[in-house]
Coordinates of N, CA and C and ligand atoms in Angstrom, one line a residue:
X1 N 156.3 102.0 92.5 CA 154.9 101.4 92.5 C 155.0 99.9 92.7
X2 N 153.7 99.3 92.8 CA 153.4 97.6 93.3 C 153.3 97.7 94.5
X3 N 153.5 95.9 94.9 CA 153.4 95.5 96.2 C 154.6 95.2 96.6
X4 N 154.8 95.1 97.7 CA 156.3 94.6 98.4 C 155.7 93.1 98.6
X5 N 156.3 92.3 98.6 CA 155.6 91.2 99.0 C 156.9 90.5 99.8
X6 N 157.2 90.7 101.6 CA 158.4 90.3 101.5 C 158.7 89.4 102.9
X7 N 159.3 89.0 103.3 CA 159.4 87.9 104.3 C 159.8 89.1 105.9
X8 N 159.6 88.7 106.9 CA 160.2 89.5 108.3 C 160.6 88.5 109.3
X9 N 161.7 88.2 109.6 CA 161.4 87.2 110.9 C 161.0 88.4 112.4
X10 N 160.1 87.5 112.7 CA 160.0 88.1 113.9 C 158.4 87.7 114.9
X11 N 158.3 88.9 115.4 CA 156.8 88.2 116.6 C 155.5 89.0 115.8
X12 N 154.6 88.4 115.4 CA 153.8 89.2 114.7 C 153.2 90.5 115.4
X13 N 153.3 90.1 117.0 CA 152.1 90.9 118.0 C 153.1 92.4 117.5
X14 N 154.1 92.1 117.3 CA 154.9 93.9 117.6 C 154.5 94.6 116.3
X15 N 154.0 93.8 115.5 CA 154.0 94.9 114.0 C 153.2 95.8 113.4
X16 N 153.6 96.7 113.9 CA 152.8 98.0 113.2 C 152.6 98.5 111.8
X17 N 150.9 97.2 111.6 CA 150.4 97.2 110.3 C 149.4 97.7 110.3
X18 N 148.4 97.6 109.5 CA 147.5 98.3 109.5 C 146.5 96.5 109.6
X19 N 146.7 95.2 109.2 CA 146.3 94.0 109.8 C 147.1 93.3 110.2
X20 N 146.8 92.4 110.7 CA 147.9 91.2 111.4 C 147.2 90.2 111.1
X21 N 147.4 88.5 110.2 CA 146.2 88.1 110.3 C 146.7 86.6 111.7
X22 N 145.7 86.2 112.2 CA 145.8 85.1 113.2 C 145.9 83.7 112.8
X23 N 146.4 82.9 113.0 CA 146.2 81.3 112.6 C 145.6 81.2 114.0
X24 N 144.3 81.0 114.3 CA 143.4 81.1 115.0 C 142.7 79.3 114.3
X25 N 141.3 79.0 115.8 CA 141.1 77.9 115.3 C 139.1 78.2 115.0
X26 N 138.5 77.0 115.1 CA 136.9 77.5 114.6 C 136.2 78.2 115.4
X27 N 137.2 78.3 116.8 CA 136.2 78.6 118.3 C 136.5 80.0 117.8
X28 N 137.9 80.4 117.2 CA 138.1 81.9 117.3 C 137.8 82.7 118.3
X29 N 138.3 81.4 120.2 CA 138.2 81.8 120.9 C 139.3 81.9 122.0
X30 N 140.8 81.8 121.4 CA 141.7 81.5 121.4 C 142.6 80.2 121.7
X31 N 143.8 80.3 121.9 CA 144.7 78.9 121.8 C 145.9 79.1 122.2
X32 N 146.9 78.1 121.5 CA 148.2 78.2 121.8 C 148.9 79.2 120.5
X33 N 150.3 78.9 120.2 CA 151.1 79.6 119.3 C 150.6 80.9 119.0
X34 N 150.5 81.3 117.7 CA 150.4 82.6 117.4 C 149.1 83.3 117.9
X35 N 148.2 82.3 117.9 CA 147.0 82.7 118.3 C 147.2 82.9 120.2
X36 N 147.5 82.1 120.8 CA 147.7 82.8 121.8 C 148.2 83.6 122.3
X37 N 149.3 84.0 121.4 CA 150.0 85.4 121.5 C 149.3 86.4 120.8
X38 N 148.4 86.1 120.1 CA 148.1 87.9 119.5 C 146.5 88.2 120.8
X39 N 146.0 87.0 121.4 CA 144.9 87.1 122.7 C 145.5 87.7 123.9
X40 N 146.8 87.5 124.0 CA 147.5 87.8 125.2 C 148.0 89.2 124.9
X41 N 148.6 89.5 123.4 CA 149.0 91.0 123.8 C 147.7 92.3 123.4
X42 N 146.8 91.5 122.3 CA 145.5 92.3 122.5 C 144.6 92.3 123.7
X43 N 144.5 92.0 124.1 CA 143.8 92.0 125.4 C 142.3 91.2 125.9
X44 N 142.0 91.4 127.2 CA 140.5 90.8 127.0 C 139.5 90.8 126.0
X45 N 139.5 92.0 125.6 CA 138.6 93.1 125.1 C 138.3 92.2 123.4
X46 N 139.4 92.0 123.1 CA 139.4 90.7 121.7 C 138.8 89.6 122.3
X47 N 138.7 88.8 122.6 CA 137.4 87.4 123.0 C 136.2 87.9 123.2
X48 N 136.0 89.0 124.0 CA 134.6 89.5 123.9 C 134.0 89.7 122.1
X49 N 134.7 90.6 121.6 CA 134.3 90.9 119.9 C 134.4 89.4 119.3
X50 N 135.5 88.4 119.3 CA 135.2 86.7 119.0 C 134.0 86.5 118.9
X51 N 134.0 86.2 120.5 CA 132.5 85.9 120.3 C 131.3 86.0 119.8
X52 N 131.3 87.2 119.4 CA 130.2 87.4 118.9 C 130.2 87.0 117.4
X53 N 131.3 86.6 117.3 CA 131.5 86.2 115.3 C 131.0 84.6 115.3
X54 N 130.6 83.8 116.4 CA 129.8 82.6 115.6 C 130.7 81.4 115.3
X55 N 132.6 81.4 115.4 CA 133.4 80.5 114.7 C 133.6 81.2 114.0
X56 N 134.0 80.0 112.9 CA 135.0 80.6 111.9 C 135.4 79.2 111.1
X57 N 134.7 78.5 109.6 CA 135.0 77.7 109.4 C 136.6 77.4 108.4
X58 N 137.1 76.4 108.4 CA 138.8 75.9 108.2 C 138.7 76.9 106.3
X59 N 139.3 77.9 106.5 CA 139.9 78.3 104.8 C 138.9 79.4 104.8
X60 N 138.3 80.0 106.0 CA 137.3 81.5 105.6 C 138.2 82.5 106.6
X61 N 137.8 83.5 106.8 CA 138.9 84.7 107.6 C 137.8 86.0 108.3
X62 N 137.6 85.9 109.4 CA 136.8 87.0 109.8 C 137.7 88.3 110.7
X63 N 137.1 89.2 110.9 CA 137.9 90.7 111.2 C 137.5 91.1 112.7
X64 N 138.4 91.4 113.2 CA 138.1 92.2 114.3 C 139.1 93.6 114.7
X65 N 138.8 93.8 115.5 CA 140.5 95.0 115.8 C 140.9 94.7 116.2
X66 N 142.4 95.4 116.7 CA 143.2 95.3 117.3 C 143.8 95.0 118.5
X67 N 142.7 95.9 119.1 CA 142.5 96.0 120.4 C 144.3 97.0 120.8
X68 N 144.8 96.6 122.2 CA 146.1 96.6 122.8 C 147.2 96.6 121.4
X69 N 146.7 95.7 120.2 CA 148.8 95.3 119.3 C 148.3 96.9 118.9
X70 N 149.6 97.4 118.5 CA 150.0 98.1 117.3 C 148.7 98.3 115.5
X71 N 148.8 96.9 115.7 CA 147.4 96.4 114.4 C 146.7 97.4 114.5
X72 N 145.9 97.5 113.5 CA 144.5 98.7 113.3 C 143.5 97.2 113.3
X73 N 143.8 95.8 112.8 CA 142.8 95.1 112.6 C 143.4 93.4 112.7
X74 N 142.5 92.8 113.2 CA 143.3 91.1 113.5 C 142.1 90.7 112.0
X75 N 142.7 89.6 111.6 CA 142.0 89.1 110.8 C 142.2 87.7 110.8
X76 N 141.0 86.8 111.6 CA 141.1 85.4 111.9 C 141.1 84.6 111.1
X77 N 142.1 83.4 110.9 CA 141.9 82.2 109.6 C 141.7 81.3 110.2
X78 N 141.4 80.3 109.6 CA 141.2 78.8 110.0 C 142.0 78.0 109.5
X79 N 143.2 77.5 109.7 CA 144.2 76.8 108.6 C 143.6 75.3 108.5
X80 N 144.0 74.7 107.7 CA 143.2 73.0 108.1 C 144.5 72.4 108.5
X81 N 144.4 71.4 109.2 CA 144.7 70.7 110.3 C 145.4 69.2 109.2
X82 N 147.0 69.1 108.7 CA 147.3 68.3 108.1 C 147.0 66.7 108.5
X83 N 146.1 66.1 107.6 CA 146.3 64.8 107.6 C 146.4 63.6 106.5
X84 N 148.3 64.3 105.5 CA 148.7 63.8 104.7 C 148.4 64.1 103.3
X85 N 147.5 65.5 103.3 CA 147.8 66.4 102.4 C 146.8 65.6 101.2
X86 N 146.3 64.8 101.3 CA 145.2 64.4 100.0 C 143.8 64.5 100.7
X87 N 143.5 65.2 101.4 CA 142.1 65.7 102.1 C 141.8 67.4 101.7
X88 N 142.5 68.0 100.6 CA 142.0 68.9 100.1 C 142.9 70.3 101.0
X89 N 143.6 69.6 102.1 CA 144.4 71.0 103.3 C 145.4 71.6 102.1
X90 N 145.7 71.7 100.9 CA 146.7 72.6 99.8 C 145.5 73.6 99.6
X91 N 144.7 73.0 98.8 CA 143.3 74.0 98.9 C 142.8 75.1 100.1
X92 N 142.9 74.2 101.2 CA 141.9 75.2 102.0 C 143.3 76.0 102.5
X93 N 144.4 75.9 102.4 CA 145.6 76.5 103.1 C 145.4 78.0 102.6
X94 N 145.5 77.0 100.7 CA 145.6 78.4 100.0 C 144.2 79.5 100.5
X95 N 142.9 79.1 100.3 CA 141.9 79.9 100.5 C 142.1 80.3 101.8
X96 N 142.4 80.4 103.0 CA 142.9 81.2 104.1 C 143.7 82.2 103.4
X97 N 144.7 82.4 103.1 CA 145.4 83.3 102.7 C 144.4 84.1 101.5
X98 N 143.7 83.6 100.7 CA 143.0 84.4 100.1 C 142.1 85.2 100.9
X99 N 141.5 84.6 101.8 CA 140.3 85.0 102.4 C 140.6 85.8 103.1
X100 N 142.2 86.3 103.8 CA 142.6 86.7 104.7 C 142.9 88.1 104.2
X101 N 143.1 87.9 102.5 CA 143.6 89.5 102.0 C 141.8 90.2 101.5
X102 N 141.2 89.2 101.1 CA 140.0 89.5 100.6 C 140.0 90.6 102.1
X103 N 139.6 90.1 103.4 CA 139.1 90.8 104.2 C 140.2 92.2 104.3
X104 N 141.1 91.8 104.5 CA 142.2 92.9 104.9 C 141.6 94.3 103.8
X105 N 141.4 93.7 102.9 CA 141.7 94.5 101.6 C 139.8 95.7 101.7
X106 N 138.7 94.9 102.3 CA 137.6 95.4 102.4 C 137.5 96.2 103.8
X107 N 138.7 95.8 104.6 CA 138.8 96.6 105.6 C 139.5 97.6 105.7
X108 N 140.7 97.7 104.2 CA 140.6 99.8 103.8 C 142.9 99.3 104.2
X109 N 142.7 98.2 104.8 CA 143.7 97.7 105.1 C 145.4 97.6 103.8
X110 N 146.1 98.4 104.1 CA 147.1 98.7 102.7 C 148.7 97.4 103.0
X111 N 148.5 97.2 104.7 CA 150.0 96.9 104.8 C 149.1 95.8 105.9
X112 N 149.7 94.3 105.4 CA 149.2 93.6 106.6 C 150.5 92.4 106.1
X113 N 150.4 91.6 107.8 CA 151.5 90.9 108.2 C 150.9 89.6 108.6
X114 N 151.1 88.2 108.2 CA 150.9 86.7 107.8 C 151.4 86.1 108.5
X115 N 151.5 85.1 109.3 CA 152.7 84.2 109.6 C 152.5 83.2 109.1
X116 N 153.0 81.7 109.0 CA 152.9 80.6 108.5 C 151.8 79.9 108.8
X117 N 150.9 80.3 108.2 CA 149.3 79.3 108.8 C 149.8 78.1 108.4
X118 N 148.6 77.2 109.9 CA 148.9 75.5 109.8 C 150.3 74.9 110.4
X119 N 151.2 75.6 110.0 CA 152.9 74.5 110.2 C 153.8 74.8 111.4
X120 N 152.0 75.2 112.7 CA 152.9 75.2 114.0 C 151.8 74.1 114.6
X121 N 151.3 73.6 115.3 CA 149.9 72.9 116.0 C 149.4 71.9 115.0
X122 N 149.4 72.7 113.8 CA 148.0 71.7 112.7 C 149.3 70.6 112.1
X123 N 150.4 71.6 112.2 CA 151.4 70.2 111.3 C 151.5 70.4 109.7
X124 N 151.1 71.2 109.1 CA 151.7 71.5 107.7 C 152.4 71.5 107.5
X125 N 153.2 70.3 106.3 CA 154.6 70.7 106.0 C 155.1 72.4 106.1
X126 N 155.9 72.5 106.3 CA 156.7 74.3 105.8 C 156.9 74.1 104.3
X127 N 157.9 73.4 104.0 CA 158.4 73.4 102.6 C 157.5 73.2 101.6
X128 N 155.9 72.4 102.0 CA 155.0 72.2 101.1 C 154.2 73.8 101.2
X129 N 153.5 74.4 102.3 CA 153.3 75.8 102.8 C 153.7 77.0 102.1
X130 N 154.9 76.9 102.4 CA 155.4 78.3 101.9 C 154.6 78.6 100.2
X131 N 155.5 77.9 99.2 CA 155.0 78.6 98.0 C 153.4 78.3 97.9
X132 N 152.7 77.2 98.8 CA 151.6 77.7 98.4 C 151.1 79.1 99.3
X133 N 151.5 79.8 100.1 CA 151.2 81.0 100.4 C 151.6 82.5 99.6
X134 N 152.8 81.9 99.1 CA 153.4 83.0 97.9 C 152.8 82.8 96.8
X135 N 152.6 81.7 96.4 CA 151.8 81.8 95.1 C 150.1 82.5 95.6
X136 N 149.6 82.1 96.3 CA 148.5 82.6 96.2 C 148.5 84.1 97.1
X137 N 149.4 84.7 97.6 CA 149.4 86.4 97.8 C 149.4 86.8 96.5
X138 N 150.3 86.1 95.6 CA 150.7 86.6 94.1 C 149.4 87.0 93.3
X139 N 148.5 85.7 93.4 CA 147.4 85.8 93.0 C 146.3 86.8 93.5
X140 N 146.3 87.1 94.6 CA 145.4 88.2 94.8 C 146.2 89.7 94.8
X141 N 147.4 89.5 95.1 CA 147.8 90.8 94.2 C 147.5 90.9 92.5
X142 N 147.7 90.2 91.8 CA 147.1 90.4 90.6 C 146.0 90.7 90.3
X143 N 145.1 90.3 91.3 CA 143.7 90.5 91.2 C 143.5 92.0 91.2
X144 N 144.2 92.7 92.5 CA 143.8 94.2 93.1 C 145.3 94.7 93.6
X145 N 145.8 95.1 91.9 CA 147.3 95.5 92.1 C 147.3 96.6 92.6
X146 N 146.1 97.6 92.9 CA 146.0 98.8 93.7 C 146.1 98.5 95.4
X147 N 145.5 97.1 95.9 CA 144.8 97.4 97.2 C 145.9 97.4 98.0
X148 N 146.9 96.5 98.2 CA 148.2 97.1 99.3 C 149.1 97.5 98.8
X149 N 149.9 97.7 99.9 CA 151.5 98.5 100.0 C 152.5 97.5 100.4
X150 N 152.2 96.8 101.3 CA 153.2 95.9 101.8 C 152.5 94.5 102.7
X151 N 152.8 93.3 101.8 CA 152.7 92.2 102.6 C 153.8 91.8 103.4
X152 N 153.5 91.4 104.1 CA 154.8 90.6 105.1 C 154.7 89.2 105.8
X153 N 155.1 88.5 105.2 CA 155.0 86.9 106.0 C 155.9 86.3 106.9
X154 N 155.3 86.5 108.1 CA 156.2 86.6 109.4 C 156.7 85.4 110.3
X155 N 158.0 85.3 109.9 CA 158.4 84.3 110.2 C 159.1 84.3 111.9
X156 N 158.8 82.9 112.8 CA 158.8 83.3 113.8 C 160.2 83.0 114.5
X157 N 160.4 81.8 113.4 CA 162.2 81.5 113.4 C 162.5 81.1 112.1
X158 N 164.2 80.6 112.2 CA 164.7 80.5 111.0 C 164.3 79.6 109.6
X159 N 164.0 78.5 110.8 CA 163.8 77.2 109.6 C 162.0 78.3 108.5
X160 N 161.6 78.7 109.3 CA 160.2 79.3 108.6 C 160.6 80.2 107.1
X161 N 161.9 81.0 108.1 CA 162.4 82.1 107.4 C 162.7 81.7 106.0
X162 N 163.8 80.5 106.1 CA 164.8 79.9 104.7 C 163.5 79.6 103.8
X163 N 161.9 78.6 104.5 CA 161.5 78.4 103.3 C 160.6 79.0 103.1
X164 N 160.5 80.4 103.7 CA 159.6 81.1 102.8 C 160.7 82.4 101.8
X165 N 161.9 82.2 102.2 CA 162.6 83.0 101.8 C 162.8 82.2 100.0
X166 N 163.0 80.7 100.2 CA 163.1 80.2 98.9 C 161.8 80.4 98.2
X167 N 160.8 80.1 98.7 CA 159.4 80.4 98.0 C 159.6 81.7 97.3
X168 N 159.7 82.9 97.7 CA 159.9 84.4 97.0 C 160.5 84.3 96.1
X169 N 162.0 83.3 96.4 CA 162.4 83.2 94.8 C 162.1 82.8 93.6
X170 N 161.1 81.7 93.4 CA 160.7 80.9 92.9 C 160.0 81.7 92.1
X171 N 159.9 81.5 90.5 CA 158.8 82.9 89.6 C 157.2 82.1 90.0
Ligands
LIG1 N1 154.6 85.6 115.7 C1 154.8 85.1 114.5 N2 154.7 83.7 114.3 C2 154.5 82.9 115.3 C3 154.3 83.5 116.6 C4 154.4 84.9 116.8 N3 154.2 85.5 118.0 N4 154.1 82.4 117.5 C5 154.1 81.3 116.7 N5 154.3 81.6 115.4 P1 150.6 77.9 115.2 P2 148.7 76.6 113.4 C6 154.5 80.7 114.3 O1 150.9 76.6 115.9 O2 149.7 75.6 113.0 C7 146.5 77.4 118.0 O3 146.3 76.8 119.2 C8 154.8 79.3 114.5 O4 156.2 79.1 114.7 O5 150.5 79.2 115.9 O6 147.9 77.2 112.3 C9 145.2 77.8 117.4 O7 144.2 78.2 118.3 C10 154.4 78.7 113.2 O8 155.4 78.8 112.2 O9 149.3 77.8 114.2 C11 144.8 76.5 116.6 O10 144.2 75.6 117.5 C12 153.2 79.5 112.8 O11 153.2 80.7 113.7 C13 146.2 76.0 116.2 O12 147.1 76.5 117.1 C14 151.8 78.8 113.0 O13 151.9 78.0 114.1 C15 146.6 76.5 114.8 O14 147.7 75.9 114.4

């Protein structure tokens, strides 16, 4: 029993979850890094459903499907955009990741996969990142120790991997 809560390196587009969530920006109408990769392997057919969602403000998370990935469901965040970390971006980091399971979790979603919001484009430390992403899955697993099966924070290379790997360790 529990949750797995565990690190993967790899490309998020290939993972056969039941969500995937996006570090997507307010257009939530696509971009570069991960977000351009999860637009490219889902298909057109994802910007059409975008659009119709209105944005997407920095630290909220909205739902779409999958379209083309593997995913049953994308789930868009807005990471905030570091500038030196005393403008509240620890806060809104963390609330992305909340907001991101909150949806997963209303969307019936048991096994969803994360990558390192903010600390590709926006510039978020990693080392400062990581445990706030572990600590706060921790925290919404505690909330609804029923609602998943397996989180996974998907790391797209090594340096991501080591510090989210040290974060796990940390109680
Ligand atoms: N699978 C998993 N992780 C990936 C992948 C992938 N296919 N590709 C990149 N990453 P970033 P941000 C990692 O820049 O910092 C976009 O233009 C990457 O190595 O994708 O939140 C949006 O539209 C890094 O560790 O997102 C926004 O404008 C992590 O994903 C802006 O970038 C996040 O890097 C968002 O910037």
């Amino acid at each position: 029993m529990g949750v797995a809560i565990q690190t993967h390196r790899g490309d998020i587009t290939k993972m056969a979850v039941d969500a995937i969530v996006n570090a997507a920006n307010s257009s939530l109408l696509g971009g570069g890094g991960v977000d351009g990769a999860i637009h490219r392997a889902a298909g057109k057919d994802l910007v059409h459903e975008c659009r119709l969602l209105g944005g997407c403000k920095t630290g909220e998370a909205k739902v779409t499907k999958g379209y083309n990935l593997p995913a049953k469901h994308i789930i868009h965040t807005v990471g905030p955009v570091w500038r030196g970390g005393g403008n509240g971006e620890p806060e809104q980091l963390a609330s992305c990741y909340r907001a991101s399971l909150h949806r997963a979790r209303e969307a019936g979603a048991r096994t969803v996969a994360i990558p390192a919001i903010s600390t590709g484009i926006y510039g978020f430390p990693l080392e400062r990142a990581a445990p706030i992403a572990v600590e706060t899955i921790r925290e919404v697993v505690a909330e609804f120790p029923t609602a998943f099966d397996r989180i996974s924070l998907v790391c797209f290379n090594d340096v991501s991997l080591q510090a989210f790997d040290a974060a796990l360790q940390e109680d």
